Structure formats: C-alpha cells, structure tokens
Amino acid sequence: METLLDCATALTRRIEARTARLAIIGQGYVGLPLAVEFAAMGFRVTGLDSDPARVATLAHGQSCTPDVTSVELTALLREGRYEASTDFGVLERSDVVIICVPTPLRKSKDPDISFVVAAVEAVAAGFRRGQLVVLESTTYPGTTEELVLPMFKARGARIGEDLFLAFSPERIDPGNSVFRARDIPKVVGGVTPACTRLASALYRTVVPGVQEVSSPRVAELVKLYENVFRNVNIALANEFALMCQRLEVSTKEVIDAAATKPFGFMAFYPGPGIGGHCIPVDPLYLSWKMRLNGYEARFIALADEINRAMPRHVLTMVSEALNDMGRPLMCARILVLGVAYKRGVSDTRESPAQEIINALRRRGADVVYADPHVPSFPVEETTLKAIDVTQEVLRWADCVLILTDHPEFDFQRILETARLVVDTRNATCGLTLAGRVVRL
Ligand SMILES: NC(=O)c1ccc[n+]([C@@H]2O[C@H](COP(=O)([O-])OP(=O)(O)OC[C@H]3O[C@@H](n4cnc5c(N)ncnc54)[C@H](O)[C@@H]3O)[C@@H](O)[C@H]2O)c1
C-alpha cells in the first residue's frame, strides 16, 4: 500500500511529466479555456459537462467562448489531448478534478450553491485514493471547508492523506486578448499544506506564477475582494457620472485627466449598469456570508444599489433627450446597439440591456437591436432578433442607444447618420458630431 508521501509524490511526478489525467467539470467561459490550456501543455483532459448540447458542440470542435478558437479546439480534439463528455464515469479514472460550475444567485439574492453540490457529489461518489480536487467556482468564504470537505469525509476520504482538496479562484476576463488564462497568476489555498503544494504544482505547469495562501478560505476571499473592488469602483464612477451630468462636465474628460497620475489612481468608467456572471453576483456571496456572521457589508450594499439604479437612469436620459427633440418616448423608434454585458463578448447574463429594453417597450417605444455577437435576445413577452446597422435603420430611428461598445460598430458612420445618439459607453468621444449626442 502506498504511504501518504508516496501518494503525493506519485501525483506530483505525474503532473510534472504531464501524464496526469485531468477532468474539468463545467465547460463554459471558465472551464473550457482552462481545459484547453492544460491540453495545450501536454495533458490529456476530459471536459465534462451536464449539458449534452454543449458537449456535442465542443465534440465537433466548435468553441463556445471568445477565449478559445474553434481551430485550436479542433487540433486538440484531433491529437486526442482534449475530449468533451457527459460521462461522469471518467472521474474515477482521473488524477485531477477541477470544478468550474456556475454559482448564481437565487431570486432572493442568496447564493445558489446547488451546481457546486451536484458536481462535488459526483466526484465524491467515486473518489479514488491519491486524487487532487480543486474548486474554481467563485463562492462565499468557507465553501471548501464547510461544504465540500464534509461531503468527501462522509465518503471516507482522509483529506491531505488519500485525497487532496484545494480552492483556486478563476480570474479570467473573457474576451480579453491581452491577459488570457495562461497570463494570469493563480492563487491557491489547500486544506492542508500537502493539498496546497499539489495544487500549486498543477497550476505552475500552465501559468506564470502561483501565489500560495494559508487556507481555502483566504483564496475564496481573494477572489471576492477583487470583484468587490471592481464593483465598488464601477459604482463610484457611475455616481460620479451623475454628479458630472448635473455640473455639465464631461465625466470621461475628468477621469482621463485623473488617469495621467502615475500612482494611486486606477481609471474606472461609468456604464448603463453591471452585467455578467461575476461583478453583479460575487459581492452578494460575501455580504450573504457576512450577514450570517452578524455584519452588514455596507460598501457592497451601496455599490449594488447605485449600479442597479443605472438602467433607470439610462431610461431617463433617453426620455429627456427625445423630449428635447420634441418626441415622446411613447411610439419612439429606438435602435439599441449592443445587448451583451460588455464589448467583444456574446454573454448576456445579467446584462442591463434586458431591463432597459423591457422598460422602453413597456412605455410604448418601438425597440430594435443590433449586436454582432448576439443573434437573438429574449425580452418580456417575445424574443427580439438582431438586425444590421444599415443606413435605413439609422435614419428610421428617433434615437440610437449605445449600450455595448462592440468594436464591430462603426460609430463615426452612426454619428453621421443618426438624429439622436445616447451614448452610455463613451464610444463616440473624439469623433466628429453631426446630430445630437448625449453621453453618460
Ligand atoms: N465568466 C467569467 O467571466 C468568470 C470569471 C471568473 C470566474 N467565474 C466563475 O466561474 C464559475 C463558472 O462560470 P462560467 O462563466 O464558466 O459559467 P458557464 O455557465 O459559462 O459554464 C458553466 C458550465 O457548467 C455546466 N454545469 C453546470 N452544472 C454542472 C454539473 N453538475 N456537472 C457538469 N457540468 C455542469 C453548465 O452546463 C455550463 O456549461 C462561476 O463560479 C463563476 O462565478 C466566471
């Protein structure tokens, strides 16, 4: 029988030799790029997903995220280094299992941890001696030790002895071609020092650096602090924009000038509201946990309130700008540019476009949208289909509302043709104006 040292040493050797078999549960924005990074470094990786349609798409070499091209996916499939599967039997044959499943909010705004529980249950049910399990899903502090660890213990696992368990937050920014998964250092916190060392050895094969921290709880908090930092600073920029509007000053001009300070300042810009699976969601995981500890996370609550009020502010901007042109919002023709939550991606989760379009339609506006990344967009009572930004559509619209500054949009041409542009992304700054432009 292998000793503890043998178990950890054997896995370290397999990791260093790239002979360790990897299974990555959840093949979405996070799990697929991670699987591709490990496969490209020489590991054999199985991407597991409970969605058969997603697995079929991936098995045909079609990527579902902007961070992985279908060409590289197809090459890895052909070389046998990556496979997509719904067969969880593969877990028992894997040396390393990484969990990248969603962590959304319930309607009550409390954490919905059910996807993590289902994934961990699948791993724990067939765990074998010497496996390394890493949770990457963003979650509240304590998840790994209070929720995941007992599930393995209940199956007889001895953590740090015959099973190694760690948390390592995923920090990618989908669509960011400058900082890809392989460029971003990982933070790793294991349940025991042996768990940390093994997880660290694993990630060192694909990223430039690993920051080891003293516990999974610290690693969980690192991710939440990063996203609270972003959320709060976006809220500050949003509130600052409201103040600049009242003072009739360009918000962007102020922020750009402040950003010339080489230290102590980081530029954040206002927008129509926050979206995606991270910024609107993750801080609430922390405030939920703090509430259980009798503490109200005030910055998080205020940032959330300010950011969630932005869609209503955009509605007011559109309504007032139309009014100034002698047009009521009722029956106004509005072309929305961009429904994805940020530029360059197709992700519409939590996108402020949803609330804004619904509010415009409820007030009787005739709304169409263009988004090169999102062919259809469900709104209240119907699903809208994307249209092209033709000259005819630009002339038809009483108002062009920029919600996402996708690089594919020709903003100069749009400015030259549209009668009224409401720009919530400062996409038109520095361009030559023809009609009227209102900016956040
Ligand atoms: N999207 C981002 O920008 C980002 C960045 C950093 C961290 N994260 C975090 O990473 C995690 C995953 O986010 P994502 O954006 O990749 O989500 P996603 O929705 O794009 O992908 C998750 C995948 O997991 C699958 N899945 C769900 N339950 C499963 C189960 N029990 N077994 C197997 N597969 C299952 C889904 O079918 C889906 O394909 C979340 O915790 C998120 O907060 C996301």
Coordinates of C-alpha atoms and ligand atoms in Angstrom, one line a residue:
M1 CA 0.0 0.0 0.0
E2 CA 1.3 3.5 -0.9
T3 CA 2.3 5.7 2.0
L4 CA 1.0 9.3 2.2
L5 CA 4.3 10.5 0.9
D6 CA 4.1 8.0 -2.0
C7 CA 0.6 9.2 -2.9
A8 CA 1.5 12.9 -3.1
T9 CA 4.9 12.3 -4.7
A10 CA 3.5 10.0 -7.3
L11 CA 0.9 12.6 -8.3
T12 CA 3.5 15.4 -8.3
R13 CA 5.6 13.3 -10.7
R14 CA 2.6 12.6 -13.0
I15 CA 1.8 16.3 -13.0
E16 CA 5.4 17.3 -13.8
A17 CA 5.6 14.6 -16.5
R18 CA 2.2 15.7 -17.9
T19 CA 1.0 12.1 -17.6
A20 CA -1.7 13.0 -15.0
R21 CA -5.2 12.6 -16.4
L22 CA -7.4 15.7 -15.9
A23 CA -11.2 16.1 -15.7
I24 CA -12.7 19.6 -15.7
I25 CA -16.3 19.8 -14.7
G26 CA -18.2 22.6 -16.4
Q27 CA -17.2 23.6 -19.9
G28 CA -18.3 27.2 -20.0
Y29 CA -16.5 30.5 -20.1
V30 CA -14.1 29.3 -17.4
G31 CA -13.8 25.5 -17.7
L32 CA -13.2 25.4 -21.5
P33 CA -10.2 27.8 -21.7
L34 CA -8.7 26.1 -18.7
A35 CA -9.1 22.6 -20.3
V36 CA -7.5 23.9 -23.5
E37 CA -4.6 25.5 -21.6
F38 CA -3.8 22.1 -19.8
A39 CA -4.3 20.2 -23.1
A40 CA -2.0 22.5 -25.0
M41 CA 0.6 21.9 -22.3
G42 CA 0.5 18.2 -23.0
F43 CA -2.0 16.8 -20.5
R44 CA -4.9 14.6 -21.5
V45 CA -8.0 16.4 -20.5
T46 CA -11.7 15.5 -20.4
G47 CA -14.1 18.4 -20.3
L48 CA -17.2 17.2 -18.5
D49 CA -20.5 19.0 -18.8
S50 CA -24.0 18.1 -17.8
D51 CA -25.4 19.8 -20.9
P52 CA -25.4 17.3 -23.8
A53 CA -25.9 20.1 -26.4
R54 CA -22.8 21.9 -25.2
V55 CA -20.8 18.7 -25.2
A56 CA -21.9 17.8 -28.8
T57 CA -20.9 21.3 -29.9
L58 CA -17.5 21.0 -28.3
A59 CA -17.0 17.5 -29.6
H60 CA -17.5 18.9 -33.1
G61 CA -14.7 21.4 -32.5
Q62 CA -17.0 24.4 -32.1
S63 CA -15.9 26.7 -29.2
C64 CA -18.4 28.4 -27.0
T65 CA -16.2 31.2 -25.7
P66 CA -14.2 34.0 -27.4
D67 CA -11.0 32.8 -25.5
V68 CA -10.8 29.6 -27.4
T69 CA -10.8 29.4 -31.2
S70 CA -12.5 26.5 -32.9
V71 CA -9.3 25.9 -34.8
E72 CA -7.3 25.2 -31.6
L73 CA -10.1 23.2 -30.1
T74 CA -10.3 21.0 -33.3
A75 CA -6.5 20.5 -33.2
L76 CA -6.6 19.3 -29.6
L77 CA -9.5 17.0 -30.3
R78 CA -7.7 15.5 -33.3
E79 CA -4.5 15.0 -31.2
G80 CA -6.6 13.2 -28.6
R81 CA -5.5 15.6 -25.9
Y82 CA -9.0 17.0 -25.3
E83 CA -12.4 15.3 -25.3
A84 CA -15.8 16.6 -24.3
S85 CA -18.1 14.3 -22.5
T86 CA -21.2 13.8 -20.3
D87 CA -19.9 10.6 -18.9
F88 CA -19.0 11.2 -15.2
G89 CA -17.5 7.7 -15.1
V90 CA -14.3 9.3 -16.3
L91 CA -13.9 10.9 -12.8
E92 CA -12.8 7.6 -11.3
R93 CA -10.0 7.4 -13.8
S94 CA -8.8 11.0 -13.3
D95 CA -5.8 12.0 -11.2
V96 CA -7.0 15.6 -11.0
V97 CA -10.6 17.0 -11.0
I98 CA -11.2 20.7 -11.3
I99 CA -14.7 22.1 -10.7
C100 CA -15.9 25.2 -12.8
V101 CA -19.6 25.1 -12.5
P102 CA -21.9 28.2 -12.1
T103 CA -22.5 29.9 -8.8
P104 CA -25.5 32.2 -9.5
L105 CA -27.9 33.9 -7.1
R106 CA -31.4 32.7 -6.1
K107 CA -34.3 35.0 -6.7
S108 CA -33.9 36.0 -3.0
K109 CA -30.3 37.2 -3.9
D110 CA -28.9 34.4 -1.7
P111 CA -26.1 32.1 -3.1
D112 CA -27.3 29.2 -5.2
I113 CA -24.7 26.6 -4.5
S114 CA -26.6 23.7 -6.0
F115 CA -24.4 23.3 -9.0
V116 CA -21.3 23.0 -6.8
V117 CA -23.0 20.5 -4.6
A118 CA -24.1 18.4 -7.6
A119 CA -20.6 18.4 -9.1
V120 CA -18.9 17.6 -5.7
E121 CA -21.4 14.8 -5.1
A122 CA -20.4 13.3 -8.5
V123 CA -16.7 13.4 -7.6
A124 CA -17.1 12.3 -4.0
A125 CA -19.3 9.3 -5.0
G126 CA -16.4 7.7 -6.9
F127 CA -13.3 9.3 -5.5
R128 CA -10.2 7.3 -5.5
R129 CA -7.0 7.4 -3.4
G130 CA -4.5 10.0 -4.4
Q131 CA -6.8 12.3 -6.4
L132 CA -6.5 16.1 -6.3
V133 CA -9.7 18.0 -6.4
V134 CA -9.8 21.8 -6.9
L135 CA -12.8 24.0 -6.7
E136 CA -12.5 27.1 -9.0
S137 CA -16.1 28.4 -9.0
T138 CA -16.4 31.8 -7.3
T139 CA -18.1 31.3 -3.9
Y140 CA -18.5 32.5 -0.3
P141 CA -15.7 32.1 2.2
G142 CA -15.9 28.7 3.9
T143 CA -17.4 26.8 1.0
T144 CA -14.5 24.4 0.5
E145 CA -14.0 23.6 4.2
E146 CA -17.6 23.9 5.4
L147 CA -19.5 22.3 2.5
V148 CA -17.1 20.4 0.1
L149 CA -14.8 18.9 2.7
P150 CA -17.6 17.2 4.8
M151 CA -19.0 15.7 1.5
F152 CA -15.7 13.9 0.9
K153 CA -15.3 13.0 4.6
A154 CA -18.7 11.4 4.6
R155 CA -17.5 9.1 1.8
G156 CA -14.5 8.1 3.9
A157 CA -11.8 10.3 2.4
R158 CA -8.9 11.5 4.6
I159 CA -8.1 14.9 3.3
G160 CA -4.4 15.6 2.9
E161 CA -3.7 11.8 3.1
D162 CA -5.6 10.0 0.5
L163 CA -7.4 12.9 -1.1
F164 CA -6.1 16.4 -1.8
L165 CA -8.5 19.3 -1.8
A166 CA -7.9 23.0 -2.6
F167 CA -9.6 26.2 -3.7
S168 CA -8.1 28.2 -6.6
P169 CA -10.3 31.1 -7.9
E170 CA -10.5 31.6 -11.7
R171 CA -9.5 35.2 -12.6
I172 CA -10.0 35.2 -16.3
D173 CA -11.7 38.1 -18.2
P174 CA -13.5 36.5 -21.2
G175 CA -12.7 38.4 -24.4
N176 CA -9.5 39.9 -23.0
S177 CA -6.8 39.1 -25.6
V178 CA -4.0 40.8 -23.6
F179 CA -4.5 38.8 -20.4
R180 CA -5.5 35.2 -21.2
A181 CA -5.8 32.3 -18.7
R182 CA -2.1 31.5 -19.3
D183 CA -1.0 35.1 -18.4
I184 CA -2.8 35.4 -15.1
P185 CA -1.1 34.1 -11.9
K186 CA -3.2 31.7 -9.8
V187 CA -4.0 31.9 -6.1
V188 CA -4.1 28.5 -4.4
G189 CA -5.2 27.6 -0.9
G190 CA -5.3 23.9 0.1
V191 CA -7.0 22.3 3.1
T192 CA -3.5 21.0 4.2
P193 CA 0.0 22.0 3.2
A194 CA 0.2 18.9 1.0
C195 CA -3.0 19.9 -0.8
T196 CA -1.6 23.4 -1.4
R197 CA 1.7 22.0 -2.7
L198 CA 0.0 19.6 -5.2
A199 CA -2.5 22.2 -6.5
S200 CA 0.4 24.7 -6.8
A201 CA 2.5 22.1 -8.8
L202 CA -0.5 21.6 -11.1
Y203 CA -1.1 25.3 -11.9
R204 CA 2.7 26.0 -12.3
T205 CA 2.5 23.9 -15.5
V206 CA 0.2 26.5 -17.2
V207 CA 0.5 29.9 -15.6
P208 CA 3.4 32.3 -14.9
G209 CA 3.1 32.2 -11.1
V210 CA 1.2 30.7 -8.2
Q211 CA 0.5 32.6 -5.0
E212 CA 0.1 30.1 -2.2
V213 CA -2.1 31.2 0.6
S214 CA -2.7 29.7 4.0
S215 CA -6.2 28.2 3.5
P216 CA -9.0 27.8 1.0
R217 CA -10.9 30.5 2.9
V218 CA -8.2 33.0 2.2
A219 CA -8.2 32.0 -1.5
E220 CA -12.1 32.3 -1.6
L221 CA -11.8 35.8 -0.1
V222 CA -9.1 36.9 -2.6
K223 CA -11.5 36.4 -5.5
L224 CA -14.3 38.2 -3.7
Y225 CA -12.1 41.1 -2.7
E226 CA -11.0 41.5 -6.3
N227 CA -14.6 41.6 -7.6
V228 CA -15.9 43.8 -4.7
F229 CA -13.1 46.2 -5.6
R230 CA -14.3 46.3 -9.2
N231 CA -17.9 46.6 -8.2
V232 CA -17.4 49.4 -5.8
N233 CA -15.1 51.4 -8.2
I234 CA -17.7 51.0 -11.0
A235 CA -20.3 52.3 -8.6
L236 CA -18.1 55.2 -7.8
A237 CA -17.6 56.0 -11.5
N238 CA -21.4 55.7 -12.0
E239 CA -22.3 58.0 -9.2
F240 CA -19.5 60.4 -10.3
A241 CA -21.1 60.5 -13.8
L242 CA -24.5 61.5 -12.3
M243 CA -22.7 64.3 -10.5
C244 CA -20.8 65.4 -13.6
Q245 CA -24.1 65.5 -15.6
R246 CA -25.6 67.9 -13.1
L247 CA -22.4 70.1 -13.3
E248 CA -22.5 69.9 -17.1
V249 CA -19.0 68.5 -17.2
S250 CA -17.7 65.5 -19.3
T251 CA -17.2 62.6 -17.0
K252 CA -14.7 61.0 -19.4
E253 CA -12.6 64.1 -19.6
V254 CA -12.3 64.2 -15.8
I255 CA -11.4 60.5 -15.5
D256 CA -9.0 60.5 -18.4
A257 CA -7.2 63.5 -16.9
A258 CA -7.1 61.9 -13.4
A259 CA -5.7 58.8 -15.0
T260 CA -2.5 60.6 -16.0
K261 CA -1.4 60.4 -12.4
P262 CA 1.1 57.6 -12.4
F263 CA 0.3 56.3 -8.9
G264 CA -2.6 55.9 -6.5
F265 CA -5.3 56.1 -9.2
M266 CA -6.9 53.4 -11.4
A267 CA -9.4 54.5 -14.0
F268 CA -13.0 53.0 -14.0
Y269 CA -15.6 54.4 -16.3
P270 CA -19.4 54.7 -16.0
G271 CA -21.8 52.5 -17.9
P272 CA -25.5 51.5 -18.2
G273 CA -25.3 49.1 -15.4
I274 CA -23.3 46.0 -14.5
G275 CA -23.7 42.5 -16.0
G276 CA -22.1 39.1 -16.5
H277 CA -21.8 36.2 -14.1
C278 CA -19.3 37.9 -11.8
I279 CA -19.5 41.6 -10.8
P280 CA -23.2 41.8 -10.0
V281 CA -23.2 38.4 -8.3
D282 CA -20.0 37.7 -6.4
P283 CA -20.1 40.6 -3.9
L284 CA -23.5 39.3 -2.8
Y285 CA -22.0 36.0 -1.9
L286 CA -19.8 37.8 0.6
S287 CA -22.5 40.0 2.0
W288 CA -24.7 36.9 2.5
K289 CA -21.9 35.2 4.5
M290 CA -21.2 38.3 6.5
R291 CA -24.9 38.7 7.4
L292 CA -24.7 35.1 8.8
N293 CA -21.9 36.5 10.9
G294 CA -23.9 39.5 12.1
Y295 CA -22.2 42.0 9.9
E296 CA -23.7 44.2 7.2
A297 CA -21.3 44.8 4.3
R298 CA -22.2 48.5 3.7
F299 CA -19.9 49.2 0.7
I300 CA -21.2 46.2 -1.1
A301 CA -24.9 47.2 -0.4
L302 CA -24.3 50.8 -1.6
A303 CA -22.4 49.8 -4.7
D304 CA -25.1 47.3 -5.6
E305 CA -27.8 50.0 -5.1
I306 CA -26.0 52.6 -7.3
N307 CA -25.1 50.1 -10.1
R308 CA -28.6 48.6 -10.2
A309 CA -30.2 52.1 -10.5
M310 CA -28.2 52.8 -13.7
P311 CA -30.7 51.2 -16.2
R312 CA -33.4 53.5 -14.8
H313 CA -31.1 56.5 -15.2
V314 CA -30.4 55.5 -18.9
L315 CA -34.2 55.4 -19.4
T316 CA -34.5 58.9 -18.1
M317 CA -31.6 60.0 -20.4
V318 CA -33.4 58.6 -23.4
S319 CA -36.7 60.0 -22.4
E320 CA -35.3 63.5 -21.8
A321 CA -33.2 63.6 -24.9
L322 CA -36.2 62.6 -27.0
N323 CA -38.3 65.2 -25.3
D324 CA -35.7 67.9 -26.1
M325 CA -36.2 66.9 -29.8
G326 CA -40.0 67.2 -29.5
R327 CA -40.6 63.4 -29.4
P328 CA -42.4 61.5 -26.6
L329 CA -41.0 58.1 -25.6
M330 CA -44.3 56.6 -26.4
C331 CA -44.1 55.3 -30.0
A332 CA -40.5 56.5 -30.4
R333 CA -38.3 54.3 -32.6
I334 CA -35.2 53.2 -30.8
L335 CA -32.2 51.3 -32.1
V336 CA -30.2 49.7 -29.3
L337 CA -26.6 49.0 -30.1
G338 CA -25.3 46.0 -28.1
V339 CA -27.1 43.8 -25.7
A340 CA -24.1 41.8 -24.4
Y341 CA -23.0 42.9 -21.0
K342 CA -19.6 44.1 -22.3
R343 CA -17.7 44.7 -25.5
G344 CA -16.5 41.8 -27.6
V345 CA -18.4 39.0 -26.0
S346 CA -21.8 37.3 -26.5
D347 CA -22.6 36.9 -22.8
T348 CA -25.9 38.5 -22.0
R349 CA -26.2 37.2 -18.4
E350 CA -27.4 39.9 -16.1
S351 CA -27.0 42.4 -18.9
P352 CA -28.5 45.8 -18.2
A353 CA -29.9 45.8 -21.8
Q354 CA -32.6 43.4 -20.6
E355 CA -34.1 45.9 -18.0
I356 CA -33.6 48.9 -20.3
I357 CA -35.3 47.3 -23.3
N358 CA -38.1 46.0 -21.2
A359 CA -38.7 49.4 -19.7
L360 CA -38.6 51.2 -23.1
R361 CA -41.1 48.7 -24.5
R362 CA -43.4 49.0 -21.5
R363 CA -43.5 52.7 -22.1
G364 CA -44.6 52.1 -25.7
A365 CA -41.3 52.6 -27.6
D366 CA -40.6 50.5 -30.7
V367 CA -37.3 48.9 -30.0
V368 CA -34.9 47.0 -32.3
Y369 CA -31.4 46.0 -31.6
A370 CA -28.1 45.2 -33.3
D371 CA -25.4 43.1 -31.8
P372 CA -22.8 41.1 -33.9
H373 CA -22.3 38.6 -31.1
V374 CA -26.0 38.0 -30.0
P375 CA -28.3 36.8 -32.8
S376 CA -31.4 36.8 -30.6
F377 CA -32.4 38.3 -27.3
P378 CA -35.3 37.3 -25.1
V379 CA -37.3 40.2 -23.6
E380 CA -40.7 40.4 -21.9
E381 CA -43.3 38.5 -23.9
T382 CA -41.1 38.0 -27.0
T383 CA -37.6 37.3 -28.4
L384 CA -36.0 40.0 -30.5
K385 CA -33.8 39.2 -33.5
A386 CA -30.7 41.2 -34.2
I387 CA -30.7 43.4 -37.2
D388 CA -27.9 45.0 -39.2
V389 CA -27.0 48.6 -38.7
T390 CA -27.9 49.9 -42.2
Q391 CA -28.3 53.5 -43.2
E392 CA -32.1 52.9 -43.5
V393 CA -32.3 51.7 -39.9
L394 CA -30.2 54.6 -38.7
R395 CA -32.5 57.0 -40.5
W396 CA -35.6 55.2 -39.2
A397 CA -34.5 55.5 -35.5
D398 CA -35.5 58.5 -33.4
C399 CA -32.8 57.5 -31.0
V400 CA -29.7 55.3 -31.3
L401 CA -28.9 54.0 -27.8
I402 CA -25.3 52.6 -27.3
L403 CA -25.3 50.1 -24.5
T404 CA -22.3 48.0 -25.6
D405 CA -19.3 49.4 -27.4
H406 CA -18.5 46.4 -29.6
P407 CA -15.5 47.1 -31.8
E408 CA -17.5 46.0 -34.9
F409 CA -19.8 49.1 -34.7
D410 CA -18.7 52.0 -37.0
F411 CA -19.5 54.8 -34.5
Q412 CA -18.4 57.5 -36.9
R413 CA -20.9 56.4 -39.6
I414 CA -23.6 56.1 -36.9
L415 CA -22.9 59.6 -35.7
E416 CA -23.0 61.0 -39.2
T417 CA -26.5 59.4 -39.9
A418 CA -28.4 59.2 -36.6
R419 CA -30.5 62.2 -35.5
L420 CA -30.0 61.4 -31.8
V421 CA -27.4 59.2 -30.1
V422 CA -27.5 58.4 -26.4
D423 CA -24.0 57.0 -25.6
T424 CA -23.7 55.2 -22.3
R425 CA -20.2 53.9 -23.0
N426 CA -18.4 57.0 -24.2
A427 CA -17.9 55.2 -27.5
T428 CA -18.3 58.4 -29.5
C429 CA -15.8 60.6 -27.7
G430 CA -13.4 62.2 -30.1
L431 CA -15.5 61.5 -33.1
T432 CA -17.0 64.2 -35.4
L433 CA -20.5 65.0 -34.4
A434 CA -23.4 65.5 -36.9
G435 CA -26.7 65.1 -35.0
R436 CA -27.2 65.4 -31.2
V437 CA -25.3 63.2 -28.8
V438 CA -26.0 62.7 -25.1
R439 CA -23.3 61.0 -23.0
L440 CA -23.1 59.4 -19.6
Ligands
LIG1 N1 -17.5 34.0 -16.7 C1 -16.5 34.7 -16.1 O1 -16.0 35.7 -16.6 C2 -15.9 34.1 -14.8 C3 -14.6 34.6 -14.4 C4 -14.1 34.1 -13.3 C5 -14.8 33.2 -12.5 N2 -16.0 32.8 -12.9 C6 -16.7 31.8 -12.1 O2 -16.5 30.5 -12.7 C7 -17.7 29.7 -12.5 C8 -18.2 29.2 -13.8 O3 -18.6 30.3 -14.6 P1 -18.8 30.3 -16.1 O4 -19.0 31.7 -16.6 O5 -17.8 29.4 -16.8 O6 -20.2 29.5 -16.2 P2 -20.9 28.9 -17.6 O7 -22.4 29.0 -17.3 O8 -20.3 29.6 -18.8 O9 -20.4 27.4 -17.6 C9 -20.7 26.5 -16.6 C10 -20.9 25.1 -17.3 O10 -21.1 24.2 -16.2 C11 -22.1 23.3 -16.6 N3 -22.6 22.6 -15.4 C12 -23.5 23.1 -14.5 N4 -23.7 22.2 -13.6 C13 -22.9 21.1 -13.9 C14 -22.7 19.8 -13.3 N5 -23.2 19.5 -12.1 N6 -21.8 19.0 -13.9 C15 -21.2 19.3 -15.0 N7 -21.4 20.5 -15.7 C16 -22.2 21.3 -15.1 C17 -23.1 24.1 -17.4 O11 -23.8 23.2 -18.3 C18 -22.2 25.0 -18.2 O12 -21.8 24.6 -19.4 C19 -18.7 30.6 -11.7 O13 -18.5 30.3 -10.3 C20 -18.2 32.0 -12.0 O14 -18.5 32.9 -11.0 C21 -16.6 33.2 -14.1

